[in-house]
PDB file of C-alpha atoms and ligand atoms in Angstrom:
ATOM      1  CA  UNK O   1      27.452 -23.379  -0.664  1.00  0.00           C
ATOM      2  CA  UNK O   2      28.430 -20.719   1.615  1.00  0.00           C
ATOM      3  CA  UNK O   3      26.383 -17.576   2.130  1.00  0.00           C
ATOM      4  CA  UNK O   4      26.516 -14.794   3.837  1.00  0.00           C
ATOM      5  CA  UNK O   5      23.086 -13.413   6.041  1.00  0.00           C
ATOM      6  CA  UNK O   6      22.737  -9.823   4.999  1.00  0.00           C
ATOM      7  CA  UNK O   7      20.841  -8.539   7.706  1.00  0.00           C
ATOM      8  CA  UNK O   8      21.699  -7.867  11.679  1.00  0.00           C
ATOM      9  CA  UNK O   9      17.814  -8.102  12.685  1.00  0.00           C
ATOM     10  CA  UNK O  10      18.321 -10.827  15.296  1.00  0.00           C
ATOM     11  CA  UNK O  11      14.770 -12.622  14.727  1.00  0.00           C
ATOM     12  CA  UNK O  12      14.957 -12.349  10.864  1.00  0.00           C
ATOM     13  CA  UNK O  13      18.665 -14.220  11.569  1.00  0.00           C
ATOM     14  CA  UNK O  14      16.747 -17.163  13.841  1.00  0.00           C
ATOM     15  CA  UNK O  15      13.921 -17.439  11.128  1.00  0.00           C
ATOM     16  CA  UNK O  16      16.237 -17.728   8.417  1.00  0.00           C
ATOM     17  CA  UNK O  17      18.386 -20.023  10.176  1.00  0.00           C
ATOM     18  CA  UNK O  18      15.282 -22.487  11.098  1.00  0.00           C
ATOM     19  CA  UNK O  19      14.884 -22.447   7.362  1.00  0.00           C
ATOM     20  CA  UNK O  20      18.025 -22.732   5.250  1.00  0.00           C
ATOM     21  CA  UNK O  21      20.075 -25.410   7.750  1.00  0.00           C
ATOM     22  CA  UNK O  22      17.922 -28.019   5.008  1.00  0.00           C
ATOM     23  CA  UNK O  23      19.509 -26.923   2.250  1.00  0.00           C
ATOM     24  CA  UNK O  24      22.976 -28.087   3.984  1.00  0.00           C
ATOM     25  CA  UNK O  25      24.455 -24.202   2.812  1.00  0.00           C
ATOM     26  CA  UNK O  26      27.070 -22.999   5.659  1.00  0.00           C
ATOM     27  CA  UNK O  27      25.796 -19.605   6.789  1.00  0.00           C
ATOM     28  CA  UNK O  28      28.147 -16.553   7.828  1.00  0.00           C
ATOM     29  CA  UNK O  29      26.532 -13.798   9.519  1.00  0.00           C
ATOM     30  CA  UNK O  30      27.728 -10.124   9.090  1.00  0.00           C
ATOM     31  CA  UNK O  31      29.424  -9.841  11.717  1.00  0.00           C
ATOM     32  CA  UNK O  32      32.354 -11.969  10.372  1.00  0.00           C
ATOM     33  CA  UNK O  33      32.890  -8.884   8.230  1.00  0.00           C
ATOM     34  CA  UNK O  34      34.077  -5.835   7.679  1.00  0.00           C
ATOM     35  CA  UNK O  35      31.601  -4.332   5.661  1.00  0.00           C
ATOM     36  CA  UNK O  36      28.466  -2.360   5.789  1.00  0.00           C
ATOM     37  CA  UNK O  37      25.307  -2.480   4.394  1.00  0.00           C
ATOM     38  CA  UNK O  38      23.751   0.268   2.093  1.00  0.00           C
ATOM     39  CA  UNK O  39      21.392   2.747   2.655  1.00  0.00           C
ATOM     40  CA  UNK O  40      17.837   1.433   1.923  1.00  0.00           C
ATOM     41  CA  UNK O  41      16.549   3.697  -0.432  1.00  0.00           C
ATOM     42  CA  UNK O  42      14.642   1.566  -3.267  1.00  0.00           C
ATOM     43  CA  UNK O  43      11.385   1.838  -3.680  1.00  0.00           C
ATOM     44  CA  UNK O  44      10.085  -1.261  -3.164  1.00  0.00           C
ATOM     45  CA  UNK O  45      10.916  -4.899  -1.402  1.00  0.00           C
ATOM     46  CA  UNK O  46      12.711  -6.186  -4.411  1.00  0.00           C
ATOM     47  CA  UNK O  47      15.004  -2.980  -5.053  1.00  0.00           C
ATOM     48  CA  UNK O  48      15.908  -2.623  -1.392  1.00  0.00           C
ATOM     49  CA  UNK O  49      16.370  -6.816  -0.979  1.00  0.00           C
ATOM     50  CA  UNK O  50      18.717  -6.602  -4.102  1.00  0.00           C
ATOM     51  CA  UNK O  51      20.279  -3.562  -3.169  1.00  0.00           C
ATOM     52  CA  UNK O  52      21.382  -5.355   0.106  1.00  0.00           C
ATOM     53  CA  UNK O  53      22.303  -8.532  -1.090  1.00  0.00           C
ATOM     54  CA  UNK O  54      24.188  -7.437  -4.386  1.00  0.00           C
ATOM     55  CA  UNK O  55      26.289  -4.649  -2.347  1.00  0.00           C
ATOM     56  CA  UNK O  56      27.346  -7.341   0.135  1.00  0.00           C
ATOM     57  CA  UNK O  57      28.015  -9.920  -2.449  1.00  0.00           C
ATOM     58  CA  UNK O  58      30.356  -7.389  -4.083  1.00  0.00           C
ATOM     59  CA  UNK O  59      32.170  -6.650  -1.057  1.00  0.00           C
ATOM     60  CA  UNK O  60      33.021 -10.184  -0.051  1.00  0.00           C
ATOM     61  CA  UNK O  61      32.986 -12.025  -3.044  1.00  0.00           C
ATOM     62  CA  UNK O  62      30.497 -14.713  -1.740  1.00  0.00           C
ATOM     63  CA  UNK O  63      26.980 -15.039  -2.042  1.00  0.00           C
ATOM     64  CA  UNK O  64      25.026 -13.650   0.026  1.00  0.00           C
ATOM     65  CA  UNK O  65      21.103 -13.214   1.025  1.00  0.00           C
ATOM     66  CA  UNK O  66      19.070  -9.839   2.323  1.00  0.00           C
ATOM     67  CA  UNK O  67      15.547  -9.456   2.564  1.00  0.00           C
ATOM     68  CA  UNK O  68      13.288  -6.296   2.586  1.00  0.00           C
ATOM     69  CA  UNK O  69      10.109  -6.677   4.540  1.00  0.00           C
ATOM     70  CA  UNK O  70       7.143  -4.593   5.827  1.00  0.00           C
ATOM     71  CA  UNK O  71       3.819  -4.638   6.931  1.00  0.00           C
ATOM     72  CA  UNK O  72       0.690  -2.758   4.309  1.00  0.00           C
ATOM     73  CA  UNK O  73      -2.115  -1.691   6.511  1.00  0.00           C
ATOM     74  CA  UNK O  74      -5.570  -1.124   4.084  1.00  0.00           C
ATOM     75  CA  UNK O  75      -7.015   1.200   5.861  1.00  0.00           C
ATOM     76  CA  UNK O  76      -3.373   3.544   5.481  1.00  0.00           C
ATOM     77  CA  UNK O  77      -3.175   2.776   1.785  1.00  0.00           C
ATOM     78  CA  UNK O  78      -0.830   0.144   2.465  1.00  0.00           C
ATOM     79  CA  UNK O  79       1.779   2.027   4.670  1.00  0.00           C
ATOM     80  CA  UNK O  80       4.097   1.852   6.055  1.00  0.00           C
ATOM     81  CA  UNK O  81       5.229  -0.206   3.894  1.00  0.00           C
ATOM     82  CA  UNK O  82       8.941  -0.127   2.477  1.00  0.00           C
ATOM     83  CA  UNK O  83       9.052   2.249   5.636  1.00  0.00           C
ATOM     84  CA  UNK O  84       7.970   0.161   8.348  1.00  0.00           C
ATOM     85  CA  UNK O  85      11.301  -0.008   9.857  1.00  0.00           C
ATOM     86  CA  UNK O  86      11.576   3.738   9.884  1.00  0.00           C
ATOM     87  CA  UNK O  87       7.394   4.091  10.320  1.00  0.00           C
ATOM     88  CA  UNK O  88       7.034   7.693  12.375  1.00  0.00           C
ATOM     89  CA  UNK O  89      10.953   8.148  12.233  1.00  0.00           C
ATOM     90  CA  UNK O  90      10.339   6.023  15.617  1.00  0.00           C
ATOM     91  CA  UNK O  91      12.899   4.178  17.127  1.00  0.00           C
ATOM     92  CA  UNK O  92      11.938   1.759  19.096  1.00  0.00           C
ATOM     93  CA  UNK O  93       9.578  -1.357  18.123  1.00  0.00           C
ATOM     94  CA  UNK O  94       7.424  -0.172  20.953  1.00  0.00           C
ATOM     95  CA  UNK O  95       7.062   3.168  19.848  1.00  0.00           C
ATOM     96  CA  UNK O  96       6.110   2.534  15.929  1.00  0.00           C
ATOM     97  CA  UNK O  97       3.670  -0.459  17.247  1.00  0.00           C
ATOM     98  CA  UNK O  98       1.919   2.599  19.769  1.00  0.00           C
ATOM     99  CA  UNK O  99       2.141   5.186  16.087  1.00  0.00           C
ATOM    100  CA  UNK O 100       0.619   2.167  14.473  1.00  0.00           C
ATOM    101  CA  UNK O 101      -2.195   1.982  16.329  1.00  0.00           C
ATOM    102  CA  UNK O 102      -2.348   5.732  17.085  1.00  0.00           C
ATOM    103  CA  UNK O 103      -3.093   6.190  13.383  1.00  0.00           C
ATOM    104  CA  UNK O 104      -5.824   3.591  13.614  1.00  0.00           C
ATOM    105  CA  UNK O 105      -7.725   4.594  16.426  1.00  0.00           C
ATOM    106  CA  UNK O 106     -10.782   5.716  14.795  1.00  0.00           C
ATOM    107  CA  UNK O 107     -10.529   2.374  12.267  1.00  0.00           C
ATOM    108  CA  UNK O 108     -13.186  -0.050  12.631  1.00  0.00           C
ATOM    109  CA  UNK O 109     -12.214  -3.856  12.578  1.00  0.00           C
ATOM    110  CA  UNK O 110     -11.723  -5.935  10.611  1.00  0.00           C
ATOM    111  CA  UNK O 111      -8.443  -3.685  10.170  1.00  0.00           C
ATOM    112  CA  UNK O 112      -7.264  -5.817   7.358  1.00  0.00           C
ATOM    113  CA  UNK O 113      -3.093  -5.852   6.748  1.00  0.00           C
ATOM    114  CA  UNK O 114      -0.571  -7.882   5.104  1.00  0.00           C
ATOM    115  CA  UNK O 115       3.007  -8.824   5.770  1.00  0.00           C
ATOM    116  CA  UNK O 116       5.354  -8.954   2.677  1.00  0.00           C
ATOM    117  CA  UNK O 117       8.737 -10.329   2.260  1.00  0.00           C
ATOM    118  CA  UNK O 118      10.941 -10.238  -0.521  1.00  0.00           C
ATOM    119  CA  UNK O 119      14.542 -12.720  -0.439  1.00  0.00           C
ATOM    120  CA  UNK O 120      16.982 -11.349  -2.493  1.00  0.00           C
ATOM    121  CA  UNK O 121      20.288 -13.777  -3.145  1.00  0.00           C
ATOM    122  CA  UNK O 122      23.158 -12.205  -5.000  1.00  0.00           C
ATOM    123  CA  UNK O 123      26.208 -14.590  -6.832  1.00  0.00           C
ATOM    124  CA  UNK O 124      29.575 -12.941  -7.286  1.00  0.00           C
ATOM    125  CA  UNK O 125      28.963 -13.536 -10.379  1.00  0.00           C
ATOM    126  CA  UNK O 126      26.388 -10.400 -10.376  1.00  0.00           C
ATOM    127  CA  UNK O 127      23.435 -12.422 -10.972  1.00  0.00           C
ATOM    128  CA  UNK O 128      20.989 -11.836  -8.248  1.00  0.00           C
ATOM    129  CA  UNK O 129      17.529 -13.866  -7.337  1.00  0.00           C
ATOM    130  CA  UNK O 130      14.457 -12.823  -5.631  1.00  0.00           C
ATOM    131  CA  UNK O 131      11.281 -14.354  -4.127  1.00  0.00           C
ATOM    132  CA  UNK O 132       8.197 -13.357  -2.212  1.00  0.00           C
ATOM    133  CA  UNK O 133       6.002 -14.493   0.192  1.00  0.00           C
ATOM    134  CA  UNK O 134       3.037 -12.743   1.494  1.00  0.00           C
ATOM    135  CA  UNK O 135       0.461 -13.507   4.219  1.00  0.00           C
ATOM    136  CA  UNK O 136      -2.671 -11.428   5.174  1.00  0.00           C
ATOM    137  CA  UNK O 137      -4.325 -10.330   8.989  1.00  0.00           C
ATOM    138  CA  UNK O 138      -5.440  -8.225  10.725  1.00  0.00           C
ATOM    139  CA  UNK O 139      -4.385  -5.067  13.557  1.00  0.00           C
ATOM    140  CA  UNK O 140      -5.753  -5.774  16.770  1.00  0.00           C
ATOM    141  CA  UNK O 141      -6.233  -2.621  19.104  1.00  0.00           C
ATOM    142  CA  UNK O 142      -3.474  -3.725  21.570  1.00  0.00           C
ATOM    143  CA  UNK O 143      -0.412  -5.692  22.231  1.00  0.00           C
ATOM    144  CA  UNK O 144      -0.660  -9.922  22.285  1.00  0.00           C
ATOM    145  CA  UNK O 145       1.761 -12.257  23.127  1.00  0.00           C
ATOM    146  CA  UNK O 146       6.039 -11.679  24.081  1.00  0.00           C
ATOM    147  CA  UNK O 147       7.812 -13.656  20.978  1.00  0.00           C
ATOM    148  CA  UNK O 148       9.087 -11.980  17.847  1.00  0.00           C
ATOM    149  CA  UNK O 149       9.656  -8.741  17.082  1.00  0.00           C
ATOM    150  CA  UNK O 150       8.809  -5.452  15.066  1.00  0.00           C
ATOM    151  CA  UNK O 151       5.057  -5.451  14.402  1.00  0.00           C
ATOM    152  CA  UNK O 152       4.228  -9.406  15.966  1.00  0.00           C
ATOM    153  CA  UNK O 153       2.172  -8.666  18.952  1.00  0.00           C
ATOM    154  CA  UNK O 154      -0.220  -6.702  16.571  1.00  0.00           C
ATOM    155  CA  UNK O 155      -0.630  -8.921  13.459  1.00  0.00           C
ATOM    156  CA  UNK O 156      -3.218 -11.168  14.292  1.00  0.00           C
ATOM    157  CA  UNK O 157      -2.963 -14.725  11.975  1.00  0.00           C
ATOM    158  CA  UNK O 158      -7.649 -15.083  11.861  1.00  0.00           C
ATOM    159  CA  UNK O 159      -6.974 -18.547  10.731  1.00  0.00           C
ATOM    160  CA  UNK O 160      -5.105 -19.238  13.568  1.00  0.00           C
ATOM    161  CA  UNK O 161      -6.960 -16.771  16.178  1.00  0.00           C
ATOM    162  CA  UNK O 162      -3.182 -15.904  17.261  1.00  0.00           C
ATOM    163  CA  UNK O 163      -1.082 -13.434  16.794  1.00  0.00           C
ATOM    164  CA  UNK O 164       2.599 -13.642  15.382  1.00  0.00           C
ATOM    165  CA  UNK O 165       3.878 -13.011  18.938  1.00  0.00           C
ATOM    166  CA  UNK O 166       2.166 -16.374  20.528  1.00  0.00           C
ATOM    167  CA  UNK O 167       3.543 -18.262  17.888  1.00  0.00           C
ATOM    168  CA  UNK O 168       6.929 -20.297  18.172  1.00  0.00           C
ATOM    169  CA  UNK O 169      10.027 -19.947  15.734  1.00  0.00           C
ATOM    170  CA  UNK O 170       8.617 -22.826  13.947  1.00  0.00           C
ATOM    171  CA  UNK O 171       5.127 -22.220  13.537  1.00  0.00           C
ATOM    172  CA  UNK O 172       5.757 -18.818  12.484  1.00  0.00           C
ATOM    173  CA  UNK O 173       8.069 -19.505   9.696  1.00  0.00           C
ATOM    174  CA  UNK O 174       5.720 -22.192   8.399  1.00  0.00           C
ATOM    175  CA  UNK O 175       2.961 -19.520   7.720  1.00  0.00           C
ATOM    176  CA  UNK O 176       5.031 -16.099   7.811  1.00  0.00           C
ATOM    177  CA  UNK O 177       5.811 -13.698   4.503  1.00  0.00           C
ATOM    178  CA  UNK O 178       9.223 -14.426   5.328  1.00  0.00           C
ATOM    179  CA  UNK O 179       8.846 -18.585   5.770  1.00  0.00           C
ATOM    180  CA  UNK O 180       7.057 -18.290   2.769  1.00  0.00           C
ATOM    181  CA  UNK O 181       9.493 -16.463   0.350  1.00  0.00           C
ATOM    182  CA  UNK O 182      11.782 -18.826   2.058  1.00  0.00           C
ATOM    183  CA  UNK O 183       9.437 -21.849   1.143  1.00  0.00           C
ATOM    184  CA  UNK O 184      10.012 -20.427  -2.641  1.00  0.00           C
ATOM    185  CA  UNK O 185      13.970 -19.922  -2.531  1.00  0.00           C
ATOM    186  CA  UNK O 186      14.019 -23.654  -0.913  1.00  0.00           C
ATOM    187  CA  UNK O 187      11.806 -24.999  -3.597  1.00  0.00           C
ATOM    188  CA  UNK O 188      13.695 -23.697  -6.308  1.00  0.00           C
ATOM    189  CA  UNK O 189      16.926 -24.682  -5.162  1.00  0.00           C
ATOM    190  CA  UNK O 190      15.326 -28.495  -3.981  1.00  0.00           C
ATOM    191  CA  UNK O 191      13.806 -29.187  -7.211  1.00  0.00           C
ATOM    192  CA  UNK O 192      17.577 -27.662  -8.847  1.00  0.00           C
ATOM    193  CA  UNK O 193      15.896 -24.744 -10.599  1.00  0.00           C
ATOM    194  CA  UNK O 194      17.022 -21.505  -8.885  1.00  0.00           C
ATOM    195  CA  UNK O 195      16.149 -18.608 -10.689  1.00  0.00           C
ATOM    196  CA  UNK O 196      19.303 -17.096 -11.347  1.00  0.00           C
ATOM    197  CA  UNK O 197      18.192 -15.547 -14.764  1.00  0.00           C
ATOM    198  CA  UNK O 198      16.110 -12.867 -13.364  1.00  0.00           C
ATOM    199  CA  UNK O 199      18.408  -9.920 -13.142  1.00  0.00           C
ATOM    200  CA  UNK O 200      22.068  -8.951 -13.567  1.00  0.00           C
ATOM    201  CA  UNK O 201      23.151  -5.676 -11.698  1.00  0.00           C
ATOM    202  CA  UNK O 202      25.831  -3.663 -13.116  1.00  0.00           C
TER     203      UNK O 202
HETATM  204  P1  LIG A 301      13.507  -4.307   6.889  1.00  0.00           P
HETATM  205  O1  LIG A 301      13.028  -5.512   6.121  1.00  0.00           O
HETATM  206  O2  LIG A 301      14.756  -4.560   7.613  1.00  0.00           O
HETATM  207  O3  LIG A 301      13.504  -3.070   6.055  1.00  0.00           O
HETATM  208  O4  LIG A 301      12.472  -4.038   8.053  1.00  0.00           O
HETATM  209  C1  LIG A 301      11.126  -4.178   7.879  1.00  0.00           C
HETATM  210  C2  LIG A 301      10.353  -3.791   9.120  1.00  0.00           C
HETATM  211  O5  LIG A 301       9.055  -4.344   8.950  1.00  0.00           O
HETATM  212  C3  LIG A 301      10.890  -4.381  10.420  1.00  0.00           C
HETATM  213  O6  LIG A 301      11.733  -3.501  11.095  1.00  0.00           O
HETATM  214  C4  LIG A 301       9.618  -4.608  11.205  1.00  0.00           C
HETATM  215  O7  LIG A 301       9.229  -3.433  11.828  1.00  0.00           O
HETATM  216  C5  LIG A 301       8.615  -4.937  10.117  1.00  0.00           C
HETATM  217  N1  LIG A 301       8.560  -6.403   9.925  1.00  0.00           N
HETATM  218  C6  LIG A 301       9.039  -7.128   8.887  1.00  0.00           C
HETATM  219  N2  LIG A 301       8.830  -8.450   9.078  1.00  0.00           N
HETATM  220  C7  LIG A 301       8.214  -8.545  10.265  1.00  0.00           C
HETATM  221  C8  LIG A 301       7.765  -9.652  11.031  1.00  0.00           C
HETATM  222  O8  LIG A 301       7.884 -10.829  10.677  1.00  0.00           O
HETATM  223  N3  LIG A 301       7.185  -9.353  12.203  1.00  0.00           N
HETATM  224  C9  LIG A 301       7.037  -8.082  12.658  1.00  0.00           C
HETATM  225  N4  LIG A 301       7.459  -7.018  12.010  1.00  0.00           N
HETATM  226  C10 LIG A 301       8.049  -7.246  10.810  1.00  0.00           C
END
């Protein structure tokens, strides 16, 4: 099968990459086309990942996959959320990790968080999957570790007593929100049970 990666985040790109080349699918990245993606404005991981995939899907006829992603903090009521691209109107990854941790100064540990990840997968036919993965941490008070990107140096993995930024490619996407909605697409589609049923968008 060939599908399209709906997203130009570079690292998402490499983790998805690590992941899908076992399900033998040939994978196009955006850049091969002439289209655009849409505005983000669901309100939560599974609008915005179907909102992404579907609107690409529709423009190129193919199938093709988008994810929505963000990081909850407890201690912020789970934000930013949906918003953690945009967290602060920031622009930088640098600047919403120092917001981040502005907003926590006065926040004990354990400053407990989660990661979430929601793979969306959109048929030209207009049926459109989805999947989740989830994994929980916690915010240290500074910056560890070079690899990744967005909010990696921060999230530290207890279990592993590293953050996301120490970890490789590899051992990232074994444990990550997004290796692990991944794990569920590649399950489905392994044991030939994908679950194309769960919603048709007009
Ligand atoms: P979106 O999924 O493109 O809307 O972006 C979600 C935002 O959440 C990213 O820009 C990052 O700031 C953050 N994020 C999502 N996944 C990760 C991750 O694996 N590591 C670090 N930050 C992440």
């Amino acid at each position: 099968m060939r599908v399209i990666l709906a997203t130009s985040s570079a690292g998402k790109l490499l983790e998805f990459h690590e992941g899908l080349n076992s399900l033998g699918w040939e994978l196009l990245g955006l850049d091969q086309f002439n289209v655009a993606m849409p505005p983000e404005d669901g309100a939560t991981y599974e609008e915005n990942a179907m909102i992404k995939a579907a609107s690409i899907s529709l423009a190129t006829k193919m199938v093709a996959l988008a994810d929505d992603s963000g990081l909850e903090v407890e201690a912020l009521n789970g934000a930013p959320g949906v918003y953690s691209a945009r967290f602060g109107n920031k622009k930088s990854d640098l600047e919403r990790n120092l917001h981040l941790l502005e907003h926590l100064r006065n926040v004990p540990q354990p400053r407990k968080a989660k990661f979430v990840s929601v793979i969306a997968l959109a048929h030209p036919d207009g049926f459109v999957e989805s999947y989740r993965g989830e994994i929980e941490g916690l915010i240290l008070e500074g910056p560890r570790g070079e690899a990744g990107f967005g909010y990696d140096s921060l999230f530290l993995v207890p279990e592993l007593g590293k953050t996301f930024a120490e970890l490789s490619v590899e051992e990232k996407r074994k444990i990550s929100h997004r290796g692990r909605a991944l794990e569920a697409l590649l399950l489905a589609y392994k044991s030939g049970n994908p679950r194309r049923e769960v919603s048709k968008l007009e």
